[in-house]
Short mmCIF file of C-alpha atoms and ligand atoms in Angstrom, two decimals:
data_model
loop_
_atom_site.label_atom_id
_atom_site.label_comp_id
_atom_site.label_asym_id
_atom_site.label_seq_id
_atom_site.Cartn_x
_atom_site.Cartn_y
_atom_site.Cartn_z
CA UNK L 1 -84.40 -1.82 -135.27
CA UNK L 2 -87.42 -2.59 -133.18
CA UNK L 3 -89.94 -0.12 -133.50
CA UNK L 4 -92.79 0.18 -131.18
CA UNK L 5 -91.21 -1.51 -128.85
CA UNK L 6 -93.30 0.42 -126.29
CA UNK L 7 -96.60 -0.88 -127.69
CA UNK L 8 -97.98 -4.02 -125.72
CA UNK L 9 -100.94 -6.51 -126.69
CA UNK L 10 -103.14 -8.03 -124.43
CA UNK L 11 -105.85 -10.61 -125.39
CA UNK L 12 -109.18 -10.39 -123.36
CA UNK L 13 -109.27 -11.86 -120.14
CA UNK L 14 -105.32 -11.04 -119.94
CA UNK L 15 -104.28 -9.73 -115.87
CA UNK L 16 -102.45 -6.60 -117.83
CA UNK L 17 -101.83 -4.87 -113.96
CA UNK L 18 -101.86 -6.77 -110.40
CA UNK L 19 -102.90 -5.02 -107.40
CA UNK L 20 -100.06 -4.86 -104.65
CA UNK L 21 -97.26 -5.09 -107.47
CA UNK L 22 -94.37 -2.69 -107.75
CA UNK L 23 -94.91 -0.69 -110.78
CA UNK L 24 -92.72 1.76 -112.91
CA UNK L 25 -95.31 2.41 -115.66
CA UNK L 26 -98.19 3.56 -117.56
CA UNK L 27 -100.15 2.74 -120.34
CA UNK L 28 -102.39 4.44 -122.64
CA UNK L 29 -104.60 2.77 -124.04
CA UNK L 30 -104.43 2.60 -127.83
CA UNK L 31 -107.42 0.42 -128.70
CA UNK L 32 -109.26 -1.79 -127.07
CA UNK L 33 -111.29 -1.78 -123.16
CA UNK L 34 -110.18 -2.63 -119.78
CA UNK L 35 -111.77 -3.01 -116.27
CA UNK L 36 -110.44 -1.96 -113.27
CA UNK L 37 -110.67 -4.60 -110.46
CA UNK L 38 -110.05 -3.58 -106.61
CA UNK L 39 -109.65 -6.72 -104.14
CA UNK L 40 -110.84 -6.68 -100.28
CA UNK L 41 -109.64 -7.97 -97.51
CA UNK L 42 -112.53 -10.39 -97.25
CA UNK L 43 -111.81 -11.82 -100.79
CA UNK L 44 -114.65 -9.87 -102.79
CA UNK L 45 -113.58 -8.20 -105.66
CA UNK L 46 -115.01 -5.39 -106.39
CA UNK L 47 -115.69 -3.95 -110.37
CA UNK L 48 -114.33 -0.14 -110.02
CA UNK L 49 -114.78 0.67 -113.65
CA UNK L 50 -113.81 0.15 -117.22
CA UNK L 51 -111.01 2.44 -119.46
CA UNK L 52 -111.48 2.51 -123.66
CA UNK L 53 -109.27 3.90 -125.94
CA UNK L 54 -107.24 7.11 -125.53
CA UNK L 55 -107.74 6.77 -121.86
CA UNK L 56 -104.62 6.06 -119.26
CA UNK L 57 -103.77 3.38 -116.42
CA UNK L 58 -101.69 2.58 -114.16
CA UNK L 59 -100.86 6.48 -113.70
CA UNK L 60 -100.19 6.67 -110.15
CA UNK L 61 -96.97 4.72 -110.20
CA UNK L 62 -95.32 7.72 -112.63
CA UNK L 63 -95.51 9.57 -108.95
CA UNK L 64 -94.65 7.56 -106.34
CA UNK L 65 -92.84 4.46 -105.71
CA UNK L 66 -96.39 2.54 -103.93
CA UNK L 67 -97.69 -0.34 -105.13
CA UNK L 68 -100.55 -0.95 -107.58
CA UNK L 69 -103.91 0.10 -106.26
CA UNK L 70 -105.89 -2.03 -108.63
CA UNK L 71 -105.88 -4.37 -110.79
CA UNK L 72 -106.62 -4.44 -114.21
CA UNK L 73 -107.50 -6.66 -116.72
CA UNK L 74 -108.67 -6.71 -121.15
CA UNK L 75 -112.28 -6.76 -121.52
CA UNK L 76 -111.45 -6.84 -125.65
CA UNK L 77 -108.22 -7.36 -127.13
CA UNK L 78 -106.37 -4.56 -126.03
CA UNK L 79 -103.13 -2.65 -127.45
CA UNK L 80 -101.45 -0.46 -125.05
CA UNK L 81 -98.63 2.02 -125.20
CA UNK L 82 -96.61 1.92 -122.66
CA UNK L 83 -95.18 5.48 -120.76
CA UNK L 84 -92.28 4.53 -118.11
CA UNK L 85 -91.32 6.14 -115.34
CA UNK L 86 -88.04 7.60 -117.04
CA UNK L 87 -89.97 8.99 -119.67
CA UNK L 88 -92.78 10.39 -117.93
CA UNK L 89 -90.40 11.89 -115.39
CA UNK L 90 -88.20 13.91 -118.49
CA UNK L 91 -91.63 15.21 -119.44
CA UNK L 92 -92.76 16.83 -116.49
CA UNK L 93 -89.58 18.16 -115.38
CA UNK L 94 -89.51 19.96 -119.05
CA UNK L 95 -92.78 21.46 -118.60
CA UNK L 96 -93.68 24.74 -116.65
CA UNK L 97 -93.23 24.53 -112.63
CA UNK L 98 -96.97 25.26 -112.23
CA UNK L 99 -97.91 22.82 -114.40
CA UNK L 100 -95.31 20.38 -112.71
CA UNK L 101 -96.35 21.00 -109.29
CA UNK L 102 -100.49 20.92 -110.46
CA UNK L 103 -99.97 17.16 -112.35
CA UNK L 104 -98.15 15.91 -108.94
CA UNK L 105 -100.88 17.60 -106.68
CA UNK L 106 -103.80 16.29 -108.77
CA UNK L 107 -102.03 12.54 -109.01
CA UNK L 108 -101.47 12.57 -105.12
CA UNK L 109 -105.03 13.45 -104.40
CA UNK L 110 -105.99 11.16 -107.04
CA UNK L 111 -104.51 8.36 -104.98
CA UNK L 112 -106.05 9.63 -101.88
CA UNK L 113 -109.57 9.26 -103.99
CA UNK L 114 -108.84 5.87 -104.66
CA UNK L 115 -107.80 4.70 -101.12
CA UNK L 116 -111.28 6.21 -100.16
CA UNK L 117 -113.34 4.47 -102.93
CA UNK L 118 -111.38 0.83 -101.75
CA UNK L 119 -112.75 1.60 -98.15
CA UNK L 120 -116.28 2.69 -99.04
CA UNK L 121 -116.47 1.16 -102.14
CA UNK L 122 -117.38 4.03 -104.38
CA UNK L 123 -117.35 3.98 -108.12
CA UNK L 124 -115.59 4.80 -111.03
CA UNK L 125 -116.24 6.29 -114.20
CA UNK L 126 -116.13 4.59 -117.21
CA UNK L 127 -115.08 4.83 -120.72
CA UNK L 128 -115.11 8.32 -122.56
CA UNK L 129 -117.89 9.13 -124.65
CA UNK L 130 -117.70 10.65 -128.37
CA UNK L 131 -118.62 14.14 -126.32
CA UNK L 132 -115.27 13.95 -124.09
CA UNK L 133 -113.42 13.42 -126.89
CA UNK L 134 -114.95 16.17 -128.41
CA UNK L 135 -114.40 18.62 -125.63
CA UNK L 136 -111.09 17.61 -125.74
CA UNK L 137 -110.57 15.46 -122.66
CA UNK L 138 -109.05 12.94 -124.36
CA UNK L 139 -107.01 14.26 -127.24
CA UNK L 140 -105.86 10.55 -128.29
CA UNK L 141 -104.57 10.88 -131.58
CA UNK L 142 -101.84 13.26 -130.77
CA UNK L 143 -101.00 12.13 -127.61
CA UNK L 144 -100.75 8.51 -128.96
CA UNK L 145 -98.78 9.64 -132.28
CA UNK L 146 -95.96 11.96 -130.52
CA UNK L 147 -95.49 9.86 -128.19
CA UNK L 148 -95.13 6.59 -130.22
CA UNK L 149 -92.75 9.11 -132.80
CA UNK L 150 -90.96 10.85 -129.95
CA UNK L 151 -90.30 7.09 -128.48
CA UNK L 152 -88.88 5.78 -132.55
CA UNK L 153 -86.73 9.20 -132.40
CA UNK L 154 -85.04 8.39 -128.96
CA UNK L 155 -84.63 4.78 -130.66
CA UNK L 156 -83.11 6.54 -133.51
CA UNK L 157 -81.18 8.37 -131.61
CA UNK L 158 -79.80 5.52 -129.49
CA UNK L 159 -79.21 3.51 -132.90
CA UNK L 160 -77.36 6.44 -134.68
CA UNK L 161 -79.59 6.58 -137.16
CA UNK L 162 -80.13 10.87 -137.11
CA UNK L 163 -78.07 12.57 -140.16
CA UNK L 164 -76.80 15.99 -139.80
CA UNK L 165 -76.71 18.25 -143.37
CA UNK L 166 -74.58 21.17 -144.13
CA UNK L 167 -75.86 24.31 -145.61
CA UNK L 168 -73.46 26.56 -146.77
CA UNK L 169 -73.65 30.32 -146.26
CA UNK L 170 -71.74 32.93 -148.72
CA UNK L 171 -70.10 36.10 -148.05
CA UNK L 172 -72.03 38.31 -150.31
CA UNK L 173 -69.52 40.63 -151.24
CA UNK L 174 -66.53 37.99 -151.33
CA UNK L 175 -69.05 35.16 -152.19
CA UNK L 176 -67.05 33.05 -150.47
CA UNK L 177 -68.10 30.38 -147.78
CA UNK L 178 -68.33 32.15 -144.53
CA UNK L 179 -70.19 29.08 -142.68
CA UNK L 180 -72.05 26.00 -142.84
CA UNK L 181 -75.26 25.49 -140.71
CA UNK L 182 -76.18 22.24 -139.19
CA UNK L 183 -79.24 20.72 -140.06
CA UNK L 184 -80.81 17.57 -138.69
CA UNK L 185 -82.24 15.13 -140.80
CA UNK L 186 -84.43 11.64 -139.41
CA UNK L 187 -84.94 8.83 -142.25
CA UNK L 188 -87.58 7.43 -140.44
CA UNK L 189 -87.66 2.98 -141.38
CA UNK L 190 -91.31 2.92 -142.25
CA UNK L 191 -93.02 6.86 -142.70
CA UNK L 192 -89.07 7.86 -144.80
CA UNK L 193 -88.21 11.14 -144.09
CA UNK L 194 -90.05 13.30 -141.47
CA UNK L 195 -88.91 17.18 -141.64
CA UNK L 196 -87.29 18.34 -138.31
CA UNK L 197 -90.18 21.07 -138.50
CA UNK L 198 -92.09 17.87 -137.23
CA UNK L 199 -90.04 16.09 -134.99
CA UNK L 200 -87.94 18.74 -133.05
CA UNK L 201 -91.15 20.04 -131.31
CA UNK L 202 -92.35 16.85 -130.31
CA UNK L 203 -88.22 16.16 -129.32
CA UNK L 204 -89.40 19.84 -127.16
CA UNK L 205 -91.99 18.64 -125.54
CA UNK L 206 -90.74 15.18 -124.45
CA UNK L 207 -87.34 16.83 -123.01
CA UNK L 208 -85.66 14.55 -125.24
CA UNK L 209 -84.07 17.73 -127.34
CA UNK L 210 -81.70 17.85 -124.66
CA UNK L 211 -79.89 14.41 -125.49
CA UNK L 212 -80.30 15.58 -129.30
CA UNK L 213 -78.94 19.32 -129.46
CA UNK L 214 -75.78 17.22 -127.77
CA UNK L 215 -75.38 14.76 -130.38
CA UNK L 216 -75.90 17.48 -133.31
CA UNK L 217 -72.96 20.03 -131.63
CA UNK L 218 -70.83 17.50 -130.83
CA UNK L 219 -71.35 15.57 -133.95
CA UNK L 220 -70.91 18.35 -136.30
CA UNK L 221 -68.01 19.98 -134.34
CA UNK L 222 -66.37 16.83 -135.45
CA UNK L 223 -66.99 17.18 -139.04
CA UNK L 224 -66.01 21.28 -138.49
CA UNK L 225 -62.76 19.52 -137.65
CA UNK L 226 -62.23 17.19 -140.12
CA UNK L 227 -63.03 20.04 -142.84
CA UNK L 228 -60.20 22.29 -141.03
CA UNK L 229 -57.85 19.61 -141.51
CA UNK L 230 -58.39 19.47 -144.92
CA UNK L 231 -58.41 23.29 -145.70
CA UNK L 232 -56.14 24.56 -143.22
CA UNK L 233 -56.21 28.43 -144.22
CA UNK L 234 -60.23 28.16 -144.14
CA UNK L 235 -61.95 29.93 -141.65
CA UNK L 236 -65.36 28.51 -141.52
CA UNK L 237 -67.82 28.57 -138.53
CA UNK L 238 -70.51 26.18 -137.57
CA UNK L 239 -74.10 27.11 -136.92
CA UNK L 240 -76.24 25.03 -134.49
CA UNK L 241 -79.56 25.33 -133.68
CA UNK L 242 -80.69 25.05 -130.32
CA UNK L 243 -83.77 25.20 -128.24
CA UNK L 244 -85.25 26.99 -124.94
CA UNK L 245 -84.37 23.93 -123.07
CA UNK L 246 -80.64 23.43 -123.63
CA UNK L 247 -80.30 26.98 -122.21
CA UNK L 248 -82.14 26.09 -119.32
CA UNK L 249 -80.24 23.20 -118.51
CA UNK L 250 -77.83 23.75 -115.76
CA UNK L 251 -75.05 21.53 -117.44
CA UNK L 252 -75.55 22.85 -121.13
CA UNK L 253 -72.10 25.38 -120.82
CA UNK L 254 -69.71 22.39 -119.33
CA UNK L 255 -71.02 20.34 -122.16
CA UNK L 256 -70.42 22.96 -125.25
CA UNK L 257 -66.92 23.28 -123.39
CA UNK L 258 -66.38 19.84 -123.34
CA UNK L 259 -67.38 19.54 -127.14
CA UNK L 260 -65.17 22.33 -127.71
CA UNK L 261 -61.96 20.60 -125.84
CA UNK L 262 -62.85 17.19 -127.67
CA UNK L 263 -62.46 18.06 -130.62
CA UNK L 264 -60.53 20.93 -130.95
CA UNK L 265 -62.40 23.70 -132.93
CA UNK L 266 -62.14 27.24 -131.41
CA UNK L 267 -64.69 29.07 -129.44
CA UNK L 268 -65.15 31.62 -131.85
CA UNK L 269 -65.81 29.25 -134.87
CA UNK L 270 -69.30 27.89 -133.11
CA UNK L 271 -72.47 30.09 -133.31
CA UNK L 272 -75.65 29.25 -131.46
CA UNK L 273 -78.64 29.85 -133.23
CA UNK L 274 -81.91 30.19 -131.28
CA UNK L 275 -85.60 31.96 -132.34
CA UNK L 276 -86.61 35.00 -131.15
CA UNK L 277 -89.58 32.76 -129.80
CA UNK L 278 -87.57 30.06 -128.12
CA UNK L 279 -85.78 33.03 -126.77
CA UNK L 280 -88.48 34.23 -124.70
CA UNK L 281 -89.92 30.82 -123.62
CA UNK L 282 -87.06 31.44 -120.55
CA UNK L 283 -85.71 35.08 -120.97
CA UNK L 284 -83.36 35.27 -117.97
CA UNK L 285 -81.78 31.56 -118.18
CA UNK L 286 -81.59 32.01 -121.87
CA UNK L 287 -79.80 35.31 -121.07
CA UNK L 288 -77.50 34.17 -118.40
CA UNK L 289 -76.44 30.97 -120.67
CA UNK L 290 -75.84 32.79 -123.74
CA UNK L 291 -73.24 35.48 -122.00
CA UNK L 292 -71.30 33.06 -120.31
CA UNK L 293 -71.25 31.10 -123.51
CA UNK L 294 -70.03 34.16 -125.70
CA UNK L 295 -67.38 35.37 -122.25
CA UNK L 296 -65.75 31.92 -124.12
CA UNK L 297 -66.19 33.53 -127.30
CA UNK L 298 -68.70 31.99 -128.95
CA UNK L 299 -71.27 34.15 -131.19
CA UNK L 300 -75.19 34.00 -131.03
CA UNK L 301 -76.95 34.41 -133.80
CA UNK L 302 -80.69 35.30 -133.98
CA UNK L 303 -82.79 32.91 -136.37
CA UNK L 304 -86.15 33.60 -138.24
CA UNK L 305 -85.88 37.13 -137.12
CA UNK L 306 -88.99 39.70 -137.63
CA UNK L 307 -91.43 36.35 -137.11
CA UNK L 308 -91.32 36.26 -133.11
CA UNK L 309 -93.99 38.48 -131.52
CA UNK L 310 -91.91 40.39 -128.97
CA UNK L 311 -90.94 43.59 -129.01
CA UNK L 312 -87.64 44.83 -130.19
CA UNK L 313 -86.91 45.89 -126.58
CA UNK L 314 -85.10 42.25 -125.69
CA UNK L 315 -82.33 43.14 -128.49
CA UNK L 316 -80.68 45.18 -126.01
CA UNK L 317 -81.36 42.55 -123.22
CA UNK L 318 -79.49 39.60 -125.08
CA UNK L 319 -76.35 39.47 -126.36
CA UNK L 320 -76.28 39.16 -129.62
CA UNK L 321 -74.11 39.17 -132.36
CA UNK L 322 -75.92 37.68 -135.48
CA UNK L 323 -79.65 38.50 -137.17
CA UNK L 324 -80.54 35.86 -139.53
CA UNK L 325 -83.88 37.48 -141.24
CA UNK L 326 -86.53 35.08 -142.48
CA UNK L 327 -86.87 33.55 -145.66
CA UNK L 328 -90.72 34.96 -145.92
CA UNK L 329 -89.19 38.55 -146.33
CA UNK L 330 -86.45 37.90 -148.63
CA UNK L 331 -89.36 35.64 -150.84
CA UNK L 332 -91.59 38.63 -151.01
CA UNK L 333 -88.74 41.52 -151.00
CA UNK L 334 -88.91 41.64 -155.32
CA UNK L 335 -92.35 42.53 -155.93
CA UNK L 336 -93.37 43.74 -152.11
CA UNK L 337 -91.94 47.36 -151.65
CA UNK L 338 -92.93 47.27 -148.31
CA UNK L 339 -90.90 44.02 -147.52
CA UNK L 340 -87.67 45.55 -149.13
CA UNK L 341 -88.00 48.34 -147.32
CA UNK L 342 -88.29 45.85 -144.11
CA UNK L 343 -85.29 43.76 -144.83
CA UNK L 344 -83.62 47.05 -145.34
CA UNK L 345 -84.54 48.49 -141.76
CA UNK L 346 -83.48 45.41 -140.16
CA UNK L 347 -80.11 45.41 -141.61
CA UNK L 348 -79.34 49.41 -140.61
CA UNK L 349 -80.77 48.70 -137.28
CA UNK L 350 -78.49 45.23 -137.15
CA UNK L 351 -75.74 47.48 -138.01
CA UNK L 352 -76.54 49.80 -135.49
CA UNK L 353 -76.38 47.26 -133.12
CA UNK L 354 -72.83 46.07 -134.17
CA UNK L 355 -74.60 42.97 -135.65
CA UNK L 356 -73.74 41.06 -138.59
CA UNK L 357 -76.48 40.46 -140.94
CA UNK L 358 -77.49 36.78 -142.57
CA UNK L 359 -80.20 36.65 -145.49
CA UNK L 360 -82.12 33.21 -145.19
CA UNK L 361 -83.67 31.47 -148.19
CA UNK L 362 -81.91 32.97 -151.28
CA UNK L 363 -83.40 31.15 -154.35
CA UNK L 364 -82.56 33.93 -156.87
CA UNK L 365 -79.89 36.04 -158.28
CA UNK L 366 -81.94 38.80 -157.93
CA UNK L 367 -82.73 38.13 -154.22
CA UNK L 368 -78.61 37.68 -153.89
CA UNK L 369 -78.00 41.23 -155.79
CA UNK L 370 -80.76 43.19 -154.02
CA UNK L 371 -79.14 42.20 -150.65
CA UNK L 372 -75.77 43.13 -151.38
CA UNK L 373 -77.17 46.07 -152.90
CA UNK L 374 -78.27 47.18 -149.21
CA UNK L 375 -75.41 45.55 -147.54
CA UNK L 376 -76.74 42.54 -145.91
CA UNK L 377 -73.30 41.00 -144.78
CA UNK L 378 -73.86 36.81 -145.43
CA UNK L 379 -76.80 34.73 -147.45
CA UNK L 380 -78.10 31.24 -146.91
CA UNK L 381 -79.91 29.96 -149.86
CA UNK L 382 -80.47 26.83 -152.30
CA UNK L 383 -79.34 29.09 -154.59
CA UNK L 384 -75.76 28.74 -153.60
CA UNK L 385 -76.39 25.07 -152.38
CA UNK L 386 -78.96 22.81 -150.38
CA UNK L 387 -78.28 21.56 -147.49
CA UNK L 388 -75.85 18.29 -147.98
CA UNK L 389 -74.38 15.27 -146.12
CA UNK L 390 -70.91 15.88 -144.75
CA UNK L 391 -69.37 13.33 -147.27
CA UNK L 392 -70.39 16.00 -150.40
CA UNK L 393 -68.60 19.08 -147.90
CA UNK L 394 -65.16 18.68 -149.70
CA UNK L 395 -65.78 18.72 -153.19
CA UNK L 396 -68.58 21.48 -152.54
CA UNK L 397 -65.42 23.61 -151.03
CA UNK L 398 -63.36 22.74 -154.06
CA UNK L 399 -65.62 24.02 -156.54
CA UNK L 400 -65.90 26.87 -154.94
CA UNK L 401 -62.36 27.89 -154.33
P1 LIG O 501 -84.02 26.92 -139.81
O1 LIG O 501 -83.06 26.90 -138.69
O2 LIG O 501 -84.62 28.22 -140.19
O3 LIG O 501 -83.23 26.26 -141.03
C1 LIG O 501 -83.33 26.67 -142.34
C2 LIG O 501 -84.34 25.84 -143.09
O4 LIG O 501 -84.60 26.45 -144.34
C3 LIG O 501 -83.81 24.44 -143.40
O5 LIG O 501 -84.92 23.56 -143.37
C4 LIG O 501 -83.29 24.61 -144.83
O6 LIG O 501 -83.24 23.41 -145.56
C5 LIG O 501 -84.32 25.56 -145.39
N1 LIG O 501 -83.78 26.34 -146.49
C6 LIG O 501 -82.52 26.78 -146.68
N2 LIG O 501 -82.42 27.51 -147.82
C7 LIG O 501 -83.65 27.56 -148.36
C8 LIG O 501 -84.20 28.17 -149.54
O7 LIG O 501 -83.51 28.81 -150.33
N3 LIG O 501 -85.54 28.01 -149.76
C9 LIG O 501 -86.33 27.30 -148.92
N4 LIG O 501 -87.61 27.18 -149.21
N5 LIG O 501 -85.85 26.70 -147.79
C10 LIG O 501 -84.53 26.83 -147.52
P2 LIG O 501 -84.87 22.21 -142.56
O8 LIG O 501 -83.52 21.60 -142.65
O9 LIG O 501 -86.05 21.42 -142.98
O10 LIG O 501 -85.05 22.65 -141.06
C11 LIG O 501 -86.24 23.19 -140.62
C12 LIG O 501 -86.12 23.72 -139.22
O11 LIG O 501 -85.93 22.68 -138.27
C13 LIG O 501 -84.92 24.62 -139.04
O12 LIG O 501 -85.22 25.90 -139.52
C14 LIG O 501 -84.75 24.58 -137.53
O13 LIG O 501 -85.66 25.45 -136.91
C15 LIG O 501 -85.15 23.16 -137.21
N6 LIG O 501 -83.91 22.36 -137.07
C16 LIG O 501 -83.17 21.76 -138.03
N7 LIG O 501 -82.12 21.11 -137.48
C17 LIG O 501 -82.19 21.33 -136.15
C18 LIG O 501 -81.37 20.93 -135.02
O14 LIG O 501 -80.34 20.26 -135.15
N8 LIG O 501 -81.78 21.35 -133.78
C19 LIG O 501 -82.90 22.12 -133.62
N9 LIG O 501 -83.23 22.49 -132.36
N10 LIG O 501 -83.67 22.51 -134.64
C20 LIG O 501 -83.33 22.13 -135.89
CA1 LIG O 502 -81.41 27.91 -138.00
CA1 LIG O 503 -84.21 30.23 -139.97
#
């Protein structure tokens, strides 16, 4: 697997961009110094300014289609990332209209800036000092390191290389498998495993979750399948966790109904997770997705409960059919009264609601008796099992039958 493909070396004196050449990308620049050269009609060639480290070029072609205004060559040998069009394009279109239509007013002016400085010749500025990194002008770590990881995870994804888990969860009064939840997993060839607590924000922000909440329901709807067919009386249902975007995304129902076609599970056996924060990101998309998705008679199911910040209001504005309380109250809910009494509140009100109620993070018998005790419905938990690759499914159903 090539990783870092996206990374580019220049030695110094290299041309890295020509002025009046068609362009489709950007670079960042990940060590190293540049100058920025604009030529005149009468041959002179005029010094516009230099670029260091954690500083960008050759932005104006992510906007429009016009050729290079400059041209640019290594001062020092120079290593640059490189952002194309594609990628820069998935970004912005994820991110918030304002911000959207502010980055394409700001570029186009930008342009207009330069096209004044080649006629009058005005200057540049130069490379950043220690201050404007400070302030936080150029943030060049992060920037650099998601989007070097966020390109190796749509490499990964393009290679196959993501694993999907399977963590049961237990009817507490039957204790019998109810469900399995899907959980991602990304060995990563040279950093090993990096936790999807990691990754799926920076898949978030890059708009690239989009491409991988698709592979993870249609991937494990297939292995939801394959269990079915070899426990025909079972009744399992799948769990997926998705984010603000997919319900955003004009084309996310006609894909869950194409995964649902494809490989045959029913409606009812798929329930879309989502946080109460996610949930809010986009309130009235979120809302609109999520009822035509359960009209088909799929189930949504709340996850992390009682950490969002909202207010308990939007219950009533979503449909919902599932709480899944966080693991930090069921941790504390032995020796924290005040917790117990917490967890207990949320399953009444769940109830209430007509909502079933899911315990996450049971590492104890205790925890396990406690909820059952006040009639939480289903637990999640390493103490029943951790989550584990789809090959380990079938004996883990034997046992427990
Ligand atoms: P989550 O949805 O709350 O998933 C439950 C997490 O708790 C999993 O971590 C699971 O391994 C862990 N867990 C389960 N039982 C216990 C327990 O008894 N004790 C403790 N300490 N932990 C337990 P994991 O797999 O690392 O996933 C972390 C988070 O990443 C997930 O939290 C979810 O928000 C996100 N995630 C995972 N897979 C996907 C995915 O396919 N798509 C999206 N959008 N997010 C995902
Ligand atoms: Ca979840
Ligand atoms: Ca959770």
């Amino acid at each position: 697997m090539t990783i870092d493909k996206n990374t580019k070396s220049f030695a110094k004196g290299d041309v890295i961009l020509k002025q009046g050449d068609e362009g489709a990308n950007a670079f960042i620049i990940e060590s190293g110094a540049v100058e920025i050269l604009i030529e005149k009609e009468n041959n002179l060639v005029q010094h516009i300014g230099t670029r260091g480290a954690g500083t960008i070029i050759g932005e104006m072609a992510l906007v429009d289609n016009n050729p290079r205004t400059a041209t640019i060559k290594a001062i020092e040998d120079s290593v640059l990332l490189e952002i194309t069009k594609d990628d820069f394009e998935r970004r912005l279109a994820n991110s918030d209209p304002v911000v959207q239509m502010v980055t394409k007013v700001i570029l186009a002016r930008y342009r207009d800036m330069i096209a004044r400085a080649q006629i009058f010749g005005q200057s540049s500025n130069t490379i950043p000092t220690p201050e404007d990194m400070e302030k936080g002008l150029v943030s060049k770590t992060n920037a650099v390191e998601n989007i070097k990881l966020s390109n190796e995870l749509k490499q990964a994804l393009d290679d196959n290389a993501l694993e999907l888990y399977y963590q049961p969860i237990v009817n507490l009064k039957t204790s019998e498998i109810a469900g399995f939840e899907a959980l991602i997993r990304w060995n990563h060839p040279s950093k090993g495993f990096i936790s999807p607590e990691t990754f799926i924000p920076i898949a978030e922000d890059s708009g690239l979750i989009l491409e991988i909440s698709r592979w993870v329901v249609l991937e494990s709807c297939r292995v939801l399948q394959k269990v079915k067919e070899t426990f025909p009386s079972s009744k399992f249902f799948l769990s997926v966790n998705f984010s603000a975007t997919d319900f955003s995304d004009p084309s996310f129902k006609s894909y869950i109904n194409y995964v649902i076609n494809s490989t045959g599970i029913k409606p009812s056996e798929l329930h879309l997770e989502i946080t109460e924060r996610l949930l809010m990101t986009n309130p009235s998309s979120a809302r609109d997705t999520l009822d035509e998705c359960r009209k088909e008679g799929m189930l949504v199911s709340i996850d992390d409960f009682g950490t969002g910040y909202s207010s308990l209001s939007y219950l009533h504005y979503f449909p919902i059919d599932i709480l899944k309380i966080d693991r930090s109250f069921i941790n504390n809910m032995v020796d924290d009264e005040g917790a117990m009494e917490l967890v207990r509140s949320i399953i009444s009100l769940g109830h209430n609601m007509k909502m079933k109620i899911i315990a996450e993070g049971i590492e104890t018998e205790e925890q396990a008796q406690m909820l059952k005790g006040i009639g939480c419905d289903q637990a999640q938990g390493f103490m029943y099992a951790k989550p584990m690759p789809p090959e380990d499914l079938t004996i883990f159903i034997q046992e427990k039958s």
